[in-house]
Each structure stands twice: as structure tokens, then as C-alpha cells.
XYZ file of C-alpha atoms in Angstrom:
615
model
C -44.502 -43.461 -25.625
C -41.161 -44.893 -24.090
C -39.754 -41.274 -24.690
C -42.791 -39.819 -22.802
C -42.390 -42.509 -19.575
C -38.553 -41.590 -19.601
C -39.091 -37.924 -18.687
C -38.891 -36.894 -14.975
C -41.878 -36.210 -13.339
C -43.717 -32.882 -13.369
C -43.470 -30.342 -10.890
C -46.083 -30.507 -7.885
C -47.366 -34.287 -9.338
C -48.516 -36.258 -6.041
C -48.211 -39.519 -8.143
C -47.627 -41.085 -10.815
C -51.135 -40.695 -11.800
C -50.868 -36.483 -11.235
C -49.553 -34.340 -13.294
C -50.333 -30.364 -14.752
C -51.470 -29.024 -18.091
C -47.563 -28.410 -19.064
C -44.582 -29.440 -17.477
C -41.771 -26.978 -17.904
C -38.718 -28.090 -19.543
C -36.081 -27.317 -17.099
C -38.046 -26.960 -13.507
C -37.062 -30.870 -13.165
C -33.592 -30.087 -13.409
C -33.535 -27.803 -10.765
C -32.463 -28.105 -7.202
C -35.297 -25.955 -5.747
C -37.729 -27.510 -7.793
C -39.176 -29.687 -5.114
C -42.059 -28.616 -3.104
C -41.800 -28.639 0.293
C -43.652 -31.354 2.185
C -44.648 -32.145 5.503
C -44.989 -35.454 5.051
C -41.849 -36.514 3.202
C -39.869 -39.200 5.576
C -37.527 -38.254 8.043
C -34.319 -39.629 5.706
C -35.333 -37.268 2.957
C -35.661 -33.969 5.604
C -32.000 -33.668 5.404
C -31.255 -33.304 1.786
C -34.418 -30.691 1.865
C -32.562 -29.104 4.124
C -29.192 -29.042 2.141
C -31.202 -28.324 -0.830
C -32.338 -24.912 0.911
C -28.377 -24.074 1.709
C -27.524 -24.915 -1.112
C -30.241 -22.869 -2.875
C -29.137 -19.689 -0.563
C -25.674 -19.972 -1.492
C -26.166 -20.261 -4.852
C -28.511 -16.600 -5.022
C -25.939 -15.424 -3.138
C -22.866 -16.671 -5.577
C -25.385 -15.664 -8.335
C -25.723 -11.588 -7.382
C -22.034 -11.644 -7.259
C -21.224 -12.936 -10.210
C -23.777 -10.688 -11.588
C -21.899 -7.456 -9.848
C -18.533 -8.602 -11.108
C -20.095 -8.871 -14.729
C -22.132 -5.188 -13.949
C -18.347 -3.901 -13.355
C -16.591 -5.797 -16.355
C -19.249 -4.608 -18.381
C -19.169 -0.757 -17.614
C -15.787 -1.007 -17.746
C -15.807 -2.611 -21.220
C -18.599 0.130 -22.146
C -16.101 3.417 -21.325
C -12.826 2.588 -23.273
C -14.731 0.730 -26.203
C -15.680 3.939 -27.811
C -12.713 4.784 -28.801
C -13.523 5.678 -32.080
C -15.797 8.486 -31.295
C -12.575 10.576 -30.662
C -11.997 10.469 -34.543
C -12.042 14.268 -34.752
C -9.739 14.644 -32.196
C -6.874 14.074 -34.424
C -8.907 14.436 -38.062
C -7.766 17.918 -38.307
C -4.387 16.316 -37.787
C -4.822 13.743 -40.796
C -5.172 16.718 -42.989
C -2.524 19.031 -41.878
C 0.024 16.272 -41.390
C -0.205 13.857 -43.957
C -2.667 16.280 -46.567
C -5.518 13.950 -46.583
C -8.593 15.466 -48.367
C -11.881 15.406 -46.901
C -12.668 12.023 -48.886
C -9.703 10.511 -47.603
C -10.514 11.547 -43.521
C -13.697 10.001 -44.309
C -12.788 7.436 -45.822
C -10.995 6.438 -42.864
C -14.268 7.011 -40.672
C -16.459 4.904 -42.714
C -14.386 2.310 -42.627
C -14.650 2.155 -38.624
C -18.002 3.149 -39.249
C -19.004 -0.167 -41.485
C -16.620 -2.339 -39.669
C -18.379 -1.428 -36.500
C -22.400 -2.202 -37.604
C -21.995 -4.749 -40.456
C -20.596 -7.674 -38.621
C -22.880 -7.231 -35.548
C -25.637 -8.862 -36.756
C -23.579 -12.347 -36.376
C -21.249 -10.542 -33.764
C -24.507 -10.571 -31.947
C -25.683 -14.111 -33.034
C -22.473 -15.422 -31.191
C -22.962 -13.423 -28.159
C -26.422 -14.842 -27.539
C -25.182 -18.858 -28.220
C -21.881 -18.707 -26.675
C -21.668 -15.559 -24.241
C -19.839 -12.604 -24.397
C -16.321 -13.457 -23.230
C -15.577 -14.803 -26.786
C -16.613 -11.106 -27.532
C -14.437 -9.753 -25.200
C -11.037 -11.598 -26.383
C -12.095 -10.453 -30.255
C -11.830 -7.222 -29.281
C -9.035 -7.026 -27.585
C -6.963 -8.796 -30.965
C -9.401 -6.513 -33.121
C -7.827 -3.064 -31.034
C -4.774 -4.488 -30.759
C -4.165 -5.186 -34.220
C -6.302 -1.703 -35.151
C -4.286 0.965 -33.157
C -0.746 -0.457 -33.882
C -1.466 -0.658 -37.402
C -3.032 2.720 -37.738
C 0.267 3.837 -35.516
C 2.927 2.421 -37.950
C 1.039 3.718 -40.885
C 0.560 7.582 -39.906
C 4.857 7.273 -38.706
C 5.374 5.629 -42.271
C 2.803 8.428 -44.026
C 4.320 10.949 -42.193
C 7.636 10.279 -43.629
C 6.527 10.072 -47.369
C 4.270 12.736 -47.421
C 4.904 14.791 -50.846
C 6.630 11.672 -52.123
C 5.045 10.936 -55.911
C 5.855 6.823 -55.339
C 2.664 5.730 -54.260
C 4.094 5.106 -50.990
C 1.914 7.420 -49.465
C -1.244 5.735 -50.886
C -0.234 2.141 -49.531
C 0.192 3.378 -46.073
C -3.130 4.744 -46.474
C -4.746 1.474 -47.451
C -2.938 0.096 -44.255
C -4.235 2.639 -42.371
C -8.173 2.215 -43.450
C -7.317 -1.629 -43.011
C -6.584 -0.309 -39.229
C -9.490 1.444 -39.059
C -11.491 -1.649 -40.103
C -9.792 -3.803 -37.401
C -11.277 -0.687 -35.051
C -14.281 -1.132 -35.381
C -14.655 -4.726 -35.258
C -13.042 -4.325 -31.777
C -15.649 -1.625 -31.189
C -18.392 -3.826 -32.237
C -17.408 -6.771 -30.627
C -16.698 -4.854 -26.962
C -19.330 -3.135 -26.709
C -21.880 -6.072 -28.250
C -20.565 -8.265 -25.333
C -20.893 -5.568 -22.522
C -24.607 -4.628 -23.567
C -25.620 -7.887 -23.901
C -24.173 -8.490 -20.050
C -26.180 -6.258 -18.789
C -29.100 -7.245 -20.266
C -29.750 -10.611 -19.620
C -28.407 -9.918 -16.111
C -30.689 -7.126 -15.557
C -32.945 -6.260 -17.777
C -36.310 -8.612 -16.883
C -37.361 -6.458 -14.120
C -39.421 -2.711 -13.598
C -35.528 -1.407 -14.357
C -34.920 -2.960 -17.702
C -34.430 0.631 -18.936
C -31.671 1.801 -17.006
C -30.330 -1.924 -17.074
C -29.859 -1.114 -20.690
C -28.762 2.182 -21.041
C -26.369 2.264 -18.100
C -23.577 0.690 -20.585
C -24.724 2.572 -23.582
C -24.084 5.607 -21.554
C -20.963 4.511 -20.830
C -19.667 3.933 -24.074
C -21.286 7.718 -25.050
C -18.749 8.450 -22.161
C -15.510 6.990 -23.720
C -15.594 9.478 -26.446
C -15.447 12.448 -23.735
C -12.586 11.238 -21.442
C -10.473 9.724 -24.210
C -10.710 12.800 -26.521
C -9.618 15.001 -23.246
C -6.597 12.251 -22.932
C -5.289 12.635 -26.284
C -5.318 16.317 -25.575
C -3.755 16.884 -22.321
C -1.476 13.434 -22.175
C -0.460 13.751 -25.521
C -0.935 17.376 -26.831
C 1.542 18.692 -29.717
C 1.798 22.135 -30.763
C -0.689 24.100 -32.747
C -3.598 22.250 -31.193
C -2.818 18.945 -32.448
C -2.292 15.830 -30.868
C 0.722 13.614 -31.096
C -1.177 10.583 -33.143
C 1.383 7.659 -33.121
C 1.657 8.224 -29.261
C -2.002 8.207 -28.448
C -3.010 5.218 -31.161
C -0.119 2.973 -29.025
C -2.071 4.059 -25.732
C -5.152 3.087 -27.199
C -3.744 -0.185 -28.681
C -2.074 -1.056 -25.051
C -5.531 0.287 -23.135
C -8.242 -1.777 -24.691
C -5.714 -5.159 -25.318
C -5.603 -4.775 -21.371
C -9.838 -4.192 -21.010
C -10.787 -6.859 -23.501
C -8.433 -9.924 -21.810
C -10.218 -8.852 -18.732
C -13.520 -9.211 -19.865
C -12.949 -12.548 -21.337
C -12.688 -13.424 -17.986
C -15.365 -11.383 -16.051
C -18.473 -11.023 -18.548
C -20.999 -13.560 -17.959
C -24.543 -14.116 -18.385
C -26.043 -15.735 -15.000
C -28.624 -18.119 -14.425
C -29.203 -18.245 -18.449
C -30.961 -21.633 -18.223
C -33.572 -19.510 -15.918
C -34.080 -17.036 -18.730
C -34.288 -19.910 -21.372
C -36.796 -21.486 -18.960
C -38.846 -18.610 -18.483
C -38.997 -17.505 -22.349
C -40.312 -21.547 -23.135
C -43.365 -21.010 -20.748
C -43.985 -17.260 -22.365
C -43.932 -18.479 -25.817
C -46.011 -21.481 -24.505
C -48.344 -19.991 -22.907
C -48.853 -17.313 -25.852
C -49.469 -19.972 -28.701
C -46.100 -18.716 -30.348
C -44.363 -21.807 -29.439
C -45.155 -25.716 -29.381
C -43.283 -27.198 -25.833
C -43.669 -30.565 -27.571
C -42.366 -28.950 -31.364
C -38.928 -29.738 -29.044
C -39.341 -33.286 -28.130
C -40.707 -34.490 -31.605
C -38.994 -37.033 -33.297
C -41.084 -35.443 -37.276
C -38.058 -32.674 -36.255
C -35.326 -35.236 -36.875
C -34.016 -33.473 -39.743
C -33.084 -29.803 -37.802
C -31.026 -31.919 -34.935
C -34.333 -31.693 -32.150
C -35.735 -35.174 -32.970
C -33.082 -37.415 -31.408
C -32.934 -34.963 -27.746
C -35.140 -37.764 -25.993
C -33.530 -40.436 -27.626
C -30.011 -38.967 -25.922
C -31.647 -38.471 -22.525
C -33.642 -41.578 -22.383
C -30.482 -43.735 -23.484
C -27.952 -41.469 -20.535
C -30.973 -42.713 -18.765
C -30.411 -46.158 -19.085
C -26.738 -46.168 -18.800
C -26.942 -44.087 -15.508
C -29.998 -46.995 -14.195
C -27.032 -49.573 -15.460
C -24.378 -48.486 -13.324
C -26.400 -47.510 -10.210
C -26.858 -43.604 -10.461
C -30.089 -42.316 -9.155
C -32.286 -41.228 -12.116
C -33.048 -37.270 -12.187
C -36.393 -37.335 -9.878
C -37.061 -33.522 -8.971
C -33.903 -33.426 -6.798
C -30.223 -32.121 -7.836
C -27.648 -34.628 -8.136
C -24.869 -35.247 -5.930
C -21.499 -33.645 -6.742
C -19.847 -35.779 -9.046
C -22.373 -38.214 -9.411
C -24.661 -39.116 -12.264
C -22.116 -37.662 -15.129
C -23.744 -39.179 -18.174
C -26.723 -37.909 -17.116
C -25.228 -34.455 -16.358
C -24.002 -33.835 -19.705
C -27.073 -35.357 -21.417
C -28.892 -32.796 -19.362
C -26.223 -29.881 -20.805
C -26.517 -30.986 -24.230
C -30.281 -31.081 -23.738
C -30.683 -27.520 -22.398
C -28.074 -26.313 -25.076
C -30.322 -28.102 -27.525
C -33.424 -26.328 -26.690
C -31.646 -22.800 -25.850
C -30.853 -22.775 -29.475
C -34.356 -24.176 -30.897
C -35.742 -21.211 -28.524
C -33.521 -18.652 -30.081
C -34.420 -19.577 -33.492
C -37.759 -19.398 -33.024
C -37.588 -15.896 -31.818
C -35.410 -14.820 -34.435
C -37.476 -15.946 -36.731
C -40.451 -14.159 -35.577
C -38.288 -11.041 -34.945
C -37.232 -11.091 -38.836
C -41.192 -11.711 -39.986
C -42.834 -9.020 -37.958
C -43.099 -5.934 -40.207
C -43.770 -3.265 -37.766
C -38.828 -4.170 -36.952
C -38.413 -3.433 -40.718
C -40.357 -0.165 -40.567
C -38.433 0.791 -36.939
C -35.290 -0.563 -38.284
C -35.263 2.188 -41.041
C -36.250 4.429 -39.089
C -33.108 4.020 -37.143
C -31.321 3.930 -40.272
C -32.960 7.243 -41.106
C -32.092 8.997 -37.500
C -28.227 7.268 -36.133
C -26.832 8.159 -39.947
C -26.261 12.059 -39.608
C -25.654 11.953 -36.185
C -23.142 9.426 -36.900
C -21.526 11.814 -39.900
C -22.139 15.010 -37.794
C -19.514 13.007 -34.857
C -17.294 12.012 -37.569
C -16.796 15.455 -38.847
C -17.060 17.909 -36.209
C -13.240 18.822 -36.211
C -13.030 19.654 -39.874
C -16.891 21.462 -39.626
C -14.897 23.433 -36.431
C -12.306 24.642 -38.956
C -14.564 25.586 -41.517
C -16.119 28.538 -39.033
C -13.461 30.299 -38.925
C -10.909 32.480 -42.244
C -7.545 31.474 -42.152
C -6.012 34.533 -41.241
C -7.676 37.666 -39.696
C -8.852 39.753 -42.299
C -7.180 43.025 -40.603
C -4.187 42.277 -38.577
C -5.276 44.952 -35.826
C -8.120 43.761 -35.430
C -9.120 40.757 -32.633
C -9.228 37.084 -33.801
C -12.434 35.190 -33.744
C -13.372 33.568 -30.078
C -12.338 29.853 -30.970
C -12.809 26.404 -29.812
C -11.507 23.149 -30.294
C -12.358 19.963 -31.319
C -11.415 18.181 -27.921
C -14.140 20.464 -26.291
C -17.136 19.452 -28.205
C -16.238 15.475 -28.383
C -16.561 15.855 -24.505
C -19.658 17.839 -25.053
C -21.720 15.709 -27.501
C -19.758 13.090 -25.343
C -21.131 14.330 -21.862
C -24.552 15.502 -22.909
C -25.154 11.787 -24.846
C -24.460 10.247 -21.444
C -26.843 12.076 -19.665
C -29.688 11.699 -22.335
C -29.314 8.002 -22.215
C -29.145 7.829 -18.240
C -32.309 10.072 -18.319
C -34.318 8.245 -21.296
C -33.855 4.782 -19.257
C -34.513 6.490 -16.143
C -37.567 7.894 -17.188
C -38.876 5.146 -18.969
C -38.825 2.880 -16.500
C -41.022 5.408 -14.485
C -43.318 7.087 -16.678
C -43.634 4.448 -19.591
C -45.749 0.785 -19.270
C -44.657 -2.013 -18.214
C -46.045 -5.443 -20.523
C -47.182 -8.060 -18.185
C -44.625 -11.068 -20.090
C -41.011 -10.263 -19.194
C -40.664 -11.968 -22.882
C -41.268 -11.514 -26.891
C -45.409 -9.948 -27.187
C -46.162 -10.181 -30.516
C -50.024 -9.671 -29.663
C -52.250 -8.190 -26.684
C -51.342 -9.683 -23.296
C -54.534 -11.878 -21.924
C -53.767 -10.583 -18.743
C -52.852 -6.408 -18.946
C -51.051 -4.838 -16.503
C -52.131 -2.438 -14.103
C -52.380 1.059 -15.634
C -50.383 3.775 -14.381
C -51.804 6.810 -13.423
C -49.993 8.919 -15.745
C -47.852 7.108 -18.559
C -46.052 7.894 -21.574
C -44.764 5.630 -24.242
C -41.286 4.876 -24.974
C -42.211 5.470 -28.452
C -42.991 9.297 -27.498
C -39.899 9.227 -26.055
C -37.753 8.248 -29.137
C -40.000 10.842 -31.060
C -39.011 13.578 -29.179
C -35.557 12.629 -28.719
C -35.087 12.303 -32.541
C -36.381 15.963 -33.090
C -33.765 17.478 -30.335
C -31.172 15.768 -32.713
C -32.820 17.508 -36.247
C -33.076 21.034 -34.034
C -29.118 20.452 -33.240
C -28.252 20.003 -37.086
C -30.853 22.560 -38.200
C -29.004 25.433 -36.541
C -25.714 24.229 -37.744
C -27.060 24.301 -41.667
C -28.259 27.803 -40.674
C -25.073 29.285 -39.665
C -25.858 30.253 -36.068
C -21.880 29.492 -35.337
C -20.514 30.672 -38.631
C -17.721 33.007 -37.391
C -19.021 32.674 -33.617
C -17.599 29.515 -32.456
C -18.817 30.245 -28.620
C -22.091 29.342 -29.951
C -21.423 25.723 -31.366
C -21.891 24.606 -27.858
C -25.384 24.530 -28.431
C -25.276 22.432 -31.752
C -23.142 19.268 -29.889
C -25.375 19.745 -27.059
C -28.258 19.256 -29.275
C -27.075 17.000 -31.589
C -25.254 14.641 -28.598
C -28.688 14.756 -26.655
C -31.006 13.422 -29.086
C -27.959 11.147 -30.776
C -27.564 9.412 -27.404
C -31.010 9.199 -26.289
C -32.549 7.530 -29.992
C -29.003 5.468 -29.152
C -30.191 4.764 -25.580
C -33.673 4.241 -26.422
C -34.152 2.000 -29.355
C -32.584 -0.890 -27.885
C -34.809 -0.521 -25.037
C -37.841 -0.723 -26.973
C -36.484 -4.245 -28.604
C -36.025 -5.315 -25.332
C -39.874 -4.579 -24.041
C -41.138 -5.915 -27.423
C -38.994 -9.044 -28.687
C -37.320 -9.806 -25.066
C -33.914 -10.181 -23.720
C -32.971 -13.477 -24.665
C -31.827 -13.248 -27.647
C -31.541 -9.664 -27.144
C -27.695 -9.412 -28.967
C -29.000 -11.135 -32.251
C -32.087 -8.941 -32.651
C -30.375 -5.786 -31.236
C -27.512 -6.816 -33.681
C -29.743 -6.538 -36.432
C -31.368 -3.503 -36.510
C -28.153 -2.030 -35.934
C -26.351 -2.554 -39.098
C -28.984 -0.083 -40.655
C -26.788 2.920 -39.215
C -23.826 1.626 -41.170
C -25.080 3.041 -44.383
C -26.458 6.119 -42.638
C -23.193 7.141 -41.494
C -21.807 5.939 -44.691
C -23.940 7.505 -47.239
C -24.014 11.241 -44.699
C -20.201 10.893 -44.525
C -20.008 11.460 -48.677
C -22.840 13.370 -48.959
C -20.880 16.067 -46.431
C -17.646 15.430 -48.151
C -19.261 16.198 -51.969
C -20.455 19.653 -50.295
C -16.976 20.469 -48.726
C -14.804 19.608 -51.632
C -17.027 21.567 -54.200
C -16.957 24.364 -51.794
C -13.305 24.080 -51.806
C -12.870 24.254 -55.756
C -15.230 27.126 -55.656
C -12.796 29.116 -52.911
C -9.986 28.270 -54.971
C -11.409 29.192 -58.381
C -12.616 32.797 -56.514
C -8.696 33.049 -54.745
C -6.994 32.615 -58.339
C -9.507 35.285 -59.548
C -8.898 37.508 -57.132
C -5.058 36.889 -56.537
C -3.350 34.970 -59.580
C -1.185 32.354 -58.632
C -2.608 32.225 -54.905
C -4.512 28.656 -54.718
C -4.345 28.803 -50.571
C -4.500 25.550 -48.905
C -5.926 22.389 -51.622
C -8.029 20.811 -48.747
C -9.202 23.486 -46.616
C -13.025 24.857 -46.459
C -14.010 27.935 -45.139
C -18.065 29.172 -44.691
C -21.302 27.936 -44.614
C -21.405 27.011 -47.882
C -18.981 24.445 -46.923
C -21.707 22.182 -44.962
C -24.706 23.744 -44.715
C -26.395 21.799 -47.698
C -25.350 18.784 -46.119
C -26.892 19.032 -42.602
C -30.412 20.409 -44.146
C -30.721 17.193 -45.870
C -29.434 15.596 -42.458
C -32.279 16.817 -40.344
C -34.567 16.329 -43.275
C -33.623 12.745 -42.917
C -34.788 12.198 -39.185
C -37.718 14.136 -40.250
C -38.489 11.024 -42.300
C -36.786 8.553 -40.070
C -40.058 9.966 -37.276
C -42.700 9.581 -39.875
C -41.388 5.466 -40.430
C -40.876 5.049 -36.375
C -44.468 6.700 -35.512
C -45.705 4.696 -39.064
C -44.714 1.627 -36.790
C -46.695 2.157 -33.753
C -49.203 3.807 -34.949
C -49.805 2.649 -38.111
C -51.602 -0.599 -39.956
C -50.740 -3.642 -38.031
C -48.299 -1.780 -35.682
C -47.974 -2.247 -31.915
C -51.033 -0.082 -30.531
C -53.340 -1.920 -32.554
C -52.072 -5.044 -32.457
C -51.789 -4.138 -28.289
C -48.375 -4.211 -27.613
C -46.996 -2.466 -24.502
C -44.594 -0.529 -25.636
């Protein structure tokens, strides 16, 4: 009971006698808290008055903190894709230092795991500490990555046809490199979508809050890749690597010290705030669960205890207790930091509690793998696009009077799959903020609203959507596997444009739909989770497309000694259909499945249209 009489007094109470159902936990605590009153004295008019100012000011210091961190985080968004340039200089790996097709692979599943594995707890530390810790990781993570991959293609370079097994250290260095990568690719562009988020994403625009960094990092790809072509373009259509790794390296060092200092979540106590009374008011949540001292044992039990005893020092040496009304600067400064571990306190019992109902609702598993099922060949299709490039055309014209093949080059489709993914995911959030509901809670809705929102006239899920976006992608690596651009590479526009459309949009779009369903707050964490299901994907494509181009290669090879004794041609070298056609049937086969598990979700037993989620 002494705990109970310690606590400030509820919002709106008259006296001491007055108070509502629920008192939320951090109204108290703030300085616009206070309801405005007629008949408060004349000596307390003032400090209403400076509490208004102050309150102006402070919305005012608030949307530009939040425009700096918009800027940071956009920024952060188009160089941290760096990665997604891979087959810029893939073709270059193989020609250079004779990697086989395992080995170039090898080298993008490493960046590939590195980048989705950690960011489960990459995005666990976002949501408890903010994203500028994010921010400085990646810049040591890119820094590290670039250099190291730099010094190890020089030092490859150098060795290759060397039998000393100096070329195969320099090529664990260089998947080490990789690694480093895509930590730094993680981490950067973890902390930028997060940002944007939290910032943004509780209002009618939550969609294109989202994807409007996601885009941008779909963009990085594009103007990087045409970078490394023009800036530093070597001859035969190759780029100089060493030079364009140290850009890299010296780039995103620069971008990631900058957005230790400019990435911010604002106002984050208001979001807490607002997520207590949601989960309150839906029965998910007990207010007083926080205050107990039965929770003793998990760190929540002794909060009051802390608060009530700052109380008592603050009473001790003359500070005003906290009464509805902010502080004075510098005064009160047990209480102050009582109050900050307090709110830090409850931010991370809040948290939990979501996280915990995030990781026991079924219907995430079932989308989770469906993600797993749709990001892994688009992944694998981005990773190998240079070396599928090569395989459309022979190595030599058949007759030498006769006019070479129309070709293309790899730097032109890593700007198309990078342009076209940056429009689907500015159009999928664009659209879904217009056309899809909107769920009354700003907040996790694990069950129908008591209060639904006003129907649109005409609305389409989000869910529809993703479907639809999903199938682009499988029509994009369906006319790939049926040779539509074997010997015709004018016509592999169409499969990036494909392919980049629905990879950007299910990219764009699936983190949107854990926003409207689990909320922003702890956004990263959940977000971070379901994406470490493309990780495998990506992996698992990547060898399944390298088995099918290396047994195509021993095939050519077997058929060249056949035909010409003592004529092997090149060891690592595909050409045909036969050299990845298998592979991208059983890709689009695989979002074919990956639909089935999403639609299973909504759709299905327990899943969010009869359980009457707004999704």
C-alpha cells in the first residue's frame, strides 16, 4: 500500500479522492500532462504558461530531429547495399583469380549468412539501445570487410597458378571479408529501417514510412554497380576490384560514423507509453504485472521500491515531488534518474512481452517460411546474374563472318533489378497505405479490434498484395529456366525486371505487414527475426545453381574432348540452358509454395481473417 500512496497522481484526478479506471504509466511524467484549468491560482498561471512554450518548442525540436534522422537514415539505406553489386565483379573472380562457380558462391553466401543470421539480435539491440550503436558496427564491419577483401584479391592475384596453397588462404581471408560485409550490411541497414519506423510509421503512412528506406537500399545496388563500372572500369568489361573494394571500404566507414551521430528514435517514451495502454486495454498485458513486487525475481519487483525511496530522498533535501508538472532544469536529479531507470525498466518488460507473443503466434512461423520460401531464389538469382549473363552466350562466334550475338553486361541488369526493386517497393507502400485497411490500434492486434475502423469503400489487403508480388518474381525466373534469353541477351531485360519487381516488393512488403500486425515498437527484433529465414534460402538456391552449372560444365568438357582431343576449353566456364535452367524451375517452384504457406496464414485455421486481424 505505501508503494501505491507513493505514485503521482492520475491524470485529470480533481482530488485525492478522484481518480480513473487506469492511470497510464508515463502521462505523470510528462510536461503537458496537466489539464488546463480555469481555476488554478494566479502563481501557478505562469508555469502553465511556460509549460505550453515549452511544449511548442519541444514538437518543434522533435520534427527536426525526426528530419535529420529521415536524412541519416536514407542516406544509410543507399550505400548499405553494397553487396548487391556482387556480380559486378563475379565474372571478374573467375577470370582473374579462376574461382569455380562454388568458390564465387561461396563468397556470396558468406555475405549472404553474415547479413540475416545475426539480425535477429542485431535487431534486439536496435530496439533496447537505438540504432547509432548500429550505425558505428557497420562502419568497423565495412571497414574491416572491403580492405580485407582488397588485400586478398591483390595477394590472390599474385599467386594465382601457384600449387602452395597460397592461393587457398587468401581465399579464406577473402570469405572472412565477405563475412565482415555483411554484418556491416546487416547492421546499417537494421539501424536505418528501424529509424524510420518508429519515427514514422504509427500513422495512415506507415507503408511508405517503411519502404522509403528499403527502397533505398534496393537503390544502392544500381548506382554503386554503375560506379564500379564507369569510375573504375578495366578492360574487357571488367572492373578494377582492389580499387573499387578501397572506395567502398572508405565510402561506408564515412556513412556509418555519421549515422552514429544522426539516427535517433524520437519521443520513444511516447511510443512505449502508447503500446502499455494498447496492450492494456486489449487484455494482452497486466499495467500492474509491472509494479508487482511476486515479479522480484525478473528485476520488475523492486521499480517502486527505487522510485518511492528517490522519493524520499528528493522530500529530504527539499525537491518538489513529481505532481503532474515537469521539473525544473536541474532540479530534482535523484528523482530524474529514478524516473529514467523506471521508464527503461518498463520499456524492456514491454518489449518482452511482445516478443514473446510475436514468437507464440503461429500464423509468424507459417509467414516466416513463407518468406524463407520467396527472398531465397531471388536472393541466388542477384547473386548470380553475371555468371547466368555469360552462360547465354558461345565463347567464340561459331563462323567468323558472321555477326556476334547482341550482348549485355552485368552492370546493366544490377541497375535494372536495382531500379525496378525501388520502384516496386515505393509503389507497394504507396498503395497500401491507400487501398489496404487501416487497424484501429496503432499497436500489436493479436485478436478483432472492439472498436473496427471505418471501412473503405474499395480495399485490398496487403496480403493480396504480397501474393501478387511473389508471382511477378516466379514469372521473372520462369522465363529464364525456359530460355527466352538463351543466345538473345536483349531480351534478359525482361527477366531482372521481373525478378527485381516482385524481389523488391515481397522485400518492401513483408515488413510492412509485421508492422500493421505486431507494431512498431519492437519492430527491429520481430522484423529481425523473420528475416534470418532468407539466409538459408539464398544459401541452399546458391548450391543448388552451382551443382547445375558445374555438372553442365563436366558435361561440355567431356563432349569438347570427344569432339576435339586434347581441347578441354575453359575448366569453369558454362555455356546453354542446360547450365541453369534446372535450377530456376525449382526456384519459381519454390515461391509457388512459399504463396500457398503466406495465403495458409491469412486464410487459413487460426490465421488473421478469422481471428479478425486488419491486415
Amino acid at each position: 500500500m505505501a508503494r501505491a500512496q507513493n505514485r503521482p497522481p492520475p491524470v485529470g484526478a480533481t482530488s485525492d479522492n478522484q481518480s480513473p479506471e487506469r492511470t497510464p504509466l508515463l502521462a505523470t511524467y510528462s510536461p503537458t500532462s496537466l489539464p488546463a484549468s480555469a481555476s488554478r491560482p494566479a502563481s501557478t498561471r505562469s508555469s502553465s504558461f511556460s509549460s505550453s512554450t515549452f511544449s511548442t518548442t519541444s514538437r518543434s525540436n522533435s520534427g527536426r530531429r525526426r528530419l535529420i534522422s529521415l536524412v541519416a537514415a536514407l542516406l544509410s539505406a543507399l550505400c548499405a547495399g553494397s553487396v548487391t553489386a556482387f556480380s559486378l565483379y563475379a565474372p571478374t573472380l573467375q577470370s582473374r583469380l579462376n574461382y569455380s562457380q562454388y568458390r564465387v558462391n561461396g563468397l556470396a553466401s558468406a555475405a549472404s549468412v553474415a547479413m540475416y543470421v545475426p539480425v535477429s539480435l542485431l535487431g534486439y539491440l536496435c530496439d533496447r539501445a537505438g540504432p547509432a550503436p548500429l550505425a558505428l558496427l557497420a562502419a568497423a564491419s565495412f571497414g574491416a570487410g572491403y580492405a580485407g577483401a582488397a588485400g586478398a584479391y591483390y595477394r590472390a592475384g599474385l599467386r594465382v597458378g601457384d600449387n602452395d596453397g597460397e592461393g587457398q588462404r587468401w581465399y579464406v581471408v577473402m570469405v572472412l571479408s565477405f563475412v565482415a560485409i555483411g554484418v556491416g550490411t546487416c547492421s546499417m541497414y537494421m539501424s536505418a529501417v528501424a529509424t524510420c519506423a518508429k519515427n514514422f510509421g504509427r500513422g495512415k503512412h506507415r507503408g511508405l514510412a517503411v519502404a522509403l528506406p528499403i527502397a533505398a537500399f534496393g537503390l544502392s545496388g544500381m548506382w554503386l554497380s554503375q560506379v564500379g563500372s564507369r569510375l573504375f572500369g578495366a578492360p574487357g568489361d571488367e572492373v578494377d576490384v582492389v580499387r573499387f573494394f578501397l572506395f567502398l571500404a572508405a565510402l561506408l566507414v564515412v556513412v556509418g560514423i555519421l549515422g552514429s551521430f544522426s539516427l535517433r528514435i524520437v519521443n520513444e517514451e511516447d511510443l512505449i507509453e502508447e503500446a502499455v495502454e494498447e496492450l492494456e486495454r486489449s487484455g494482452i498485458l497486466d499495467g500492474s504485472a509491472i509494479f508487482s513486487p511476486g515479479r522480484a525475481e525478473n528485476g520488475y519487483g523492486t521499480l517502486d521500491e527505487r522510485r518511492d525511496a528517490s522519493s524520499a530522498d528528493d522530500r529530504e533535501d527539499g525537491a518538489t515531488p513529481v505532481n503532474g508538472t515537469a521539473p525544473a532544469p536541474g532540479a530534482g536529479g535523484k528523482d530524474a534518474a529514478a524516473d529514467r531507470s523506471f521508464a527503461q525498466l518498463r520499456k524492456h518488460f514491454v518489449l518482452n512481452a511482445e516478443t514473446r507473443r510475436f514468437l507464440t503466434d503461429h500464423t509468424m512461423w507459417c509467414f516466416a517460411l513463407g518468406f524463407f520460401f520467396m527472398i531465397g531464389p531471388g536472393e541466388a538469382f542477384i547473386n548470380n546474374l553475371g555468371t547466368v549473363i555469360k552462360t547465354l552466350y558461345p565463347p567464340a562466334a561459331p563462323d567468323p563472318l558472321s555477326d556476334p550475338p547482341r550482348q549485355t553486361s552485368p552492370a546493366t541488369h544490377v541497375s535494372i533489378v536495382g531500379l525496378t526493386s525501388t520502384v516496386a517497393r515505393l509503389l507497394t507502400g504507396t498503395l497500401t497505405d491507400l487501398l489496404a485497411p487501416n487497424p484501429p490500434a496503432q499497436h500489436i492486434q493479436l485478436a478483432a479490434p472492439a472498436a473496427p475502423a471505418p471501412a473503405r469503400r474499395f480495399a485490398l489487403s496487403r496480403v493480396a498484395f504480397l501474393l501478387a508480388s511473389a508471382l511477378l518474381l516466379s514469372l521473372g525466373l520462369s522465363l529464364l529456366a525456359s530460355g527466352v534469353a538463351q543466345d538473345h541477351g536483349d531480351r534478359f531485360w525482361l527477366v531482372s525486371s521481373l525478378v527485381g519487381a516482385g524481389y523488391g516488393a515481397v522485400f518492401s512488403l513483408t515488413p510492412i505487414i509485421i508492422t500493421v500486425i505486431w507494431g512498431v515498437e519492437n519492430f527491429a527484433t520481430n522484423w529481425g527475426i523473420v528475416a534470418m529465414f532468407p539466409a538459408l534460402g539464398a544459401t541452399v538456391w546458391g548450391v543448388v545453381y552451382s551443382a547445375v552449372y558445374t555438372r553442365a560444365v563436366g558435361q561440355q568438357q567431356q563432349q569438347q574432348q570427344e569432339n576435339t582431343p586434347g581441347n578441354e576449353g575453359n575448366n569453369h566456364l558454362c555455356y546453354g540452358r542446360e547450365c541453369y535452367a534446372p535450377a530456376f524451375w525449382a526456384m519459381a517452384g519454390s515461391v509457388w509454395i512459399a504463396c500457398g504457406l503466406v495465403l495458409w496464414a491469412w486464410k487459413g485455421r487460426g490465421g488473421w481473417a478469422q481471428r479478425g486481424v486488419v491486415v
